[in-house]
Structures are given as C-alpha cells and as structure tokens.
Coordinates of N, CA and C in Angstrom, one line a residue:
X1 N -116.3 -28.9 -48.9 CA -114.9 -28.9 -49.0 C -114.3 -27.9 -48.0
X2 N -115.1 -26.3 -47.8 CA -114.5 -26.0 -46.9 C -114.3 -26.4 -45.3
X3 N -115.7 -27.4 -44.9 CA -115.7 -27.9 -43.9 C -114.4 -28.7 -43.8
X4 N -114.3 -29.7 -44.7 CA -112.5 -30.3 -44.7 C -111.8 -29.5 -43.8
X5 N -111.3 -28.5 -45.1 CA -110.5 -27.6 -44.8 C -110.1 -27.2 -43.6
X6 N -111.5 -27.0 -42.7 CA -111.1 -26.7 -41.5 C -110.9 -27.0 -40.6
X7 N -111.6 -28.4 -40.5 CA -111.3 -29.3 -39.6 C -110.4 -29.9 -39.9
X8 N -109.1 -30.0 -40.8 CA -107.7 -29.8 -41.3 C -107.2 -29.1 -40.2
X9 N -107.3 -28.0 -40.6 CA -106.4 -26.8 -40.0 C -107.1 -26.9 -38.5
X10 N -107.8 -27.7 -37.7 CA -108.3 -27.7 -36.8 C -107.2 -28.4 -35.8
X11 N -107.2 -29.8 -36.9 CA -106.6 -31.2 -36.2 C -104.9 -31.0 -36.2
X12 N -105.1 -29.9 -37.3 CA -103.3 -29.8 -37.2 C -103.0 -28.8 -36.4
X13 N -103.3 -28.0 -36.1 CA -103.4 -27.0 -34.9 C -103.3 -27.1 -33.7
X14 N -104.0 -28.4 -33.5 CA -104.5 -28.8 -31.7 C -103.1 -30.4 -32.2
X15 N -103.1 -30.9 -33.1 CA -101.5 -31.2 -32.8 C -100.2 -30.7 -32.7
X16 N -99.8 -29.8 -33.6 CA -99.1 -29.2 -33.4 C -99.0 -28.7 -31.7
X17 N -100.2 -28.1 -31.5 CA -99.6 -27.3 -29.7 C -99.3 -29.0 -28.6
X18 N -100.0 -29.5 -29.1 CA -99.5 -31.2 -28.4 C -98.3 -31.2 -28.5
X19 N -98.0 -31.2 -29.5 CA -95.9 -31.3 -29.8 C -95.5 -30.3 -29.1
X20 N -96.0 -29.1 -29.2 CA -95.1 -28.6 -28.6 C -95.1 -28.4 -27.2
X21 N -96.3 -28.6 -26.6 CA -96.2 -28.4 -24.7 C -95.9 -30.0 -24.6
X22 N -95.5 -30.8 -25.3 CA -94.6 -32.3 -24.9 C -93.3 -31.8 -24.6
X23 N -92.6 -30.6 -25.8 CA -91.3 -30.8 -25.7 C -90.8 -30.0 -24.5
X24 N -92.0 -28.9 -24.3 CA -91.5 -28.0 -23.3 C -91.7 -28.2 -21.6
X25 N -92.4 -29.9 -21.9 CA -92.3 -30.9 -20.2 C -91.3 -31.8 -20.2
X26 N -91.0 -31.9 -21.8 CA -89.5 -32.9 -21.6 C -88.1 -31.7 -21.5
X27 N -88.0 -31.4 -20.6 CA -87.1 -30.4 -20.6 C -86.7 -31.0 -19.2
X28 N -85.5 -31.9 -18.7 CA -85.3 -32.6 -17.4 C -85.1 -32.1 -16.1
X29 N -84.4 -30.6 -16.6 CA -84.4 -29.8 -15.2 C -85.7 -29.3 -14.8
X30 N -86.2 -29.1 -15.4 CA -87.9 -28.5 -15.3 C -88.6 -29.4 -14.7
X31 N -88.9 -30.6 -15.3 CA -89.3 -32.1 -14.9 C -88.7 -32.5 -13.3
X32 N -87.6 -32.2 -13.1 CA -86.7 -32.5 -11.4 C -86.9 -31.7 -10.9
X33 N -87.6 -30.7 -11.3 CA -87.8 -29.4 -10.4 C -88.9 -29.5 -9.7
X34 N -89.8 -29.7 -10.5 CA -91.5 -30.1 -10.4 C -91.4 -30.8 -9.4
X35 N -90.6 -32.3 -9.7 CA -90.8 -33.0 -8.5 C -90.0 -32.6 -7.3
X36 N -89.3 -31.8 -7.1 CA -88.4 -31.3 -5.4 C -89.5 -30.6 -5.1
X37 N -90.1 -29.6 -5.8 CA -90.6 -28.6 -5.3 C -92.2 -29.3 -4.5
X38 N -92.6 -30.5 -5.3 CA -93.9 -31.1 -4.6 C -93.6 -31.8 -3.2
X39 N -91.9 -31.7 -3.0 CA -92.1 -32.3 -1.7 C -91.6 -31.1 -0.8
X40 N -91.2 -29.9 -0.9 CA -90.9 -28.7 -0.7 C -89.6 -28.8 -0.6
X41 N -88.7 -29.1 -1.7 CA -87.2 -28.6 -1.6 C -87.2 -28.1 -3.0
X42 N -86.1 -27.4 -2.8 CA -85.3 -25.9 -4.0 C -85.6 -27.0 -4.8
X43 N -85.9 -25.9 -6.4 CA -85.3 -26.1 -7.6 C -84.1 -26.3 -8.1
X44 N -83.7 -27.5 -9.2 CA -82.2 -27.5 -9.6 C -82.1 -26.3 -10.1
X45 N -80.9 -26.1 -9.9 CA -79.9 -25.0 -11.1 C -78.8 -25.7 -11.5
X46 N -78.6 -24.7 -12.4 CA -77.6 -25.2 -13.3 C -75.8 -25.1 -12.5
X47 N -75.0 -25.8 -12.6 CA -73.6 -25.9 -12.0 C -72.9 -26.0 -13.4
X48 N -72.8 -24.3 -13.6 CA -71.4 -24.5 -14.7 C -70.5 -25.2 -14.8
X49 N -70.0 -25.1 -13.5 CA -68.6 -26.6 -13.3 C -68.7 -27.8 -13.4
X50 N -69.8 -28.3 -13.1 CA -69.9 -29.8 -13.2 C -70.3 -30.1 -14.4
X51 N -71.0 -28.9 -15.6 CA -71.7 -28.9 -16.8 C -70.3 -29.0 -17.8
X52 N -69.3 -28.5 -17.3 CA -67.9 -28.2 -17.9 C -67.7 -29.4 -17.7
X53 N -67.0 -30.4 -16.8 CA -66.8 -31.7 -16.6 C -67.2 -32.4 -17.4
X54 N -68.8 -32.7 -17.6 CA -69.3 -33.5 -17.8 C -69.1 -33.5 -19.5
X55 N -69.0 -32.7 -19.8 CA -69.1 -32.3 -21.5 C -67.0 -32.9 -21.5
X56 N -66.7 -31.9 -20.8 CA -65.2 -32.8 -21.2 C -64.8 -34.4 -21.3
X57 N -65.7 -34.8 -20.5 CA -66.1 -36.1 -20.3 C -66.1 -36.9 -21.2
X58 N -67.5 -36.6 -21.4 CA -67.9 -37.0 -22.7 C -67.6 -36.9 -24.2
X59 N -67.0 -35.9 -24.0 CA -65.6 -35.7 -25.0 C -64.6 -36.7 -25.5
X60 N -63.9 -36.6 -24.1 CA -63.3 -37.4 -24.0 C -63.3 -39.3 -24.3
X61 N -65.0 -39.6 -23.8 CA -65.3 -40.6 -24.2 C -65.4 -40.9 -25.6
X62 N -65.7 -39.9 -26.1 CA -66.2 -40.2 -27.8 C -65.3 -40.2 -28.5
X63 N -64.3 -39.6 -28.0 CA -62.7 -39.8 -28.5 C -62.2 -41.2 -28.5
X64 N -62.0 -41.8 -27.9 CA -61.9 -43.5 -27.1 C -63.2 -43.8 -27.8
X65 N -64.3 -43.5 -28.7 CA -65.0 -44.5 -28.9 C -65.7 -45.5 -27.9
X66 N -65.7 -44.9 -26.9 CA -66.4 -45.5 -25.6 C -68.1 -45.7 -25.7
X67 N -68.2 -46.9 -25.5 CA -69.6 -47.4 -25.7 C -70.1 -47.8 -24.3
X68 N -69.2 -47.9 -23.1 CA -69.6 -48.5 -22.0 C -69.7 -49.7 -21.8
X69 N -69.2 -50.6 -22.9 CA -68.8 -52.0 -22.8 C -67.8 -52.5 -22.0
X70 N -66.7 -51.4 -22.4 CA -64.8 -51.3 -21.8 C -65.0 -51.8 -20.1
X71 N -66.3 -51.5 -19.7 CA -66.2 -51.4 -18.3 C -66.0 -52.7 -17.4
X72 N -65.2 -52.2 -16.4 CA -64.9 -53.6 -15.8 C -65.9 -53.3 -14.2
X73 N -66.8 -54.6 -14.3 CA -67.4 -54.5 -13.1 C -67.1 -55.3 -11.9
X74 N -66.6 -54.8 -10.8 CA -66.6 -55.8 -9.8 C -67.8 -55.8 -9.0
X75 N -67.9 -57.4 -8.9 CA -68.9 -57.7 -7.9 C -68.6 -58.0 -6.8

C-alpha cells in the first residue's frame, strides 16, 4: 500500500508541474517573443496605449452585445 501511495504522489507531482510549465508557455507575449527573437528581432512589449484602446473596445463591444455577426463585409 505504501508503494501505491507513492507512485500516487509521484504521478500527481509530475502532473501537476505538466500544468503548470503549459500555462507558463501559454502566456502569448512570451510565445511571440520566442518566435522574433529565433529570427533575430526585439521582443514584444507591452504598449499601455493600445492596451487602453483595446479594453475600451471591447468594452464597448460587450455593451452593444456584439458578437461579430453585425459585421458588414464587402467583397
């Protein structure tokens, strides 16, 4: 039974770090970063202002109940 036990706490262990070095490569600036820098250009940063926009944005959209259907596309 203690063998269980530990190969329990073994398998949950070595899952647990799985979850968590997934969450901390799904992180998208980090991920776009990786790839500029493999072809030798700067790392993103962050643009307060466009971070401001973007949130009022979307704000704004969810206010309007905007689903992206409303959209008119010309071809």
């Amino acid at each position: 039974m203690d063998r269980f036990r530990h190969q329990w706490k073994t398998w949950v262990a070595a899952i647990s770090l799985t979850l968590l070095a997934s969450a901390a490569w799904a992180d998208p600036q980090s991920e776009i970063s990786v790839y500029r820098r493999s072809y030798g250009l700067s790392a993103v940063t962050e643009d307060t202002k466009l971070t401001e926009l973007a949130r009022q944005q979307a704000n704004a959209m969810a206010e309007r109940a905007f689903d992206g259907s409303q959209c008119i596309c010309i071809l």
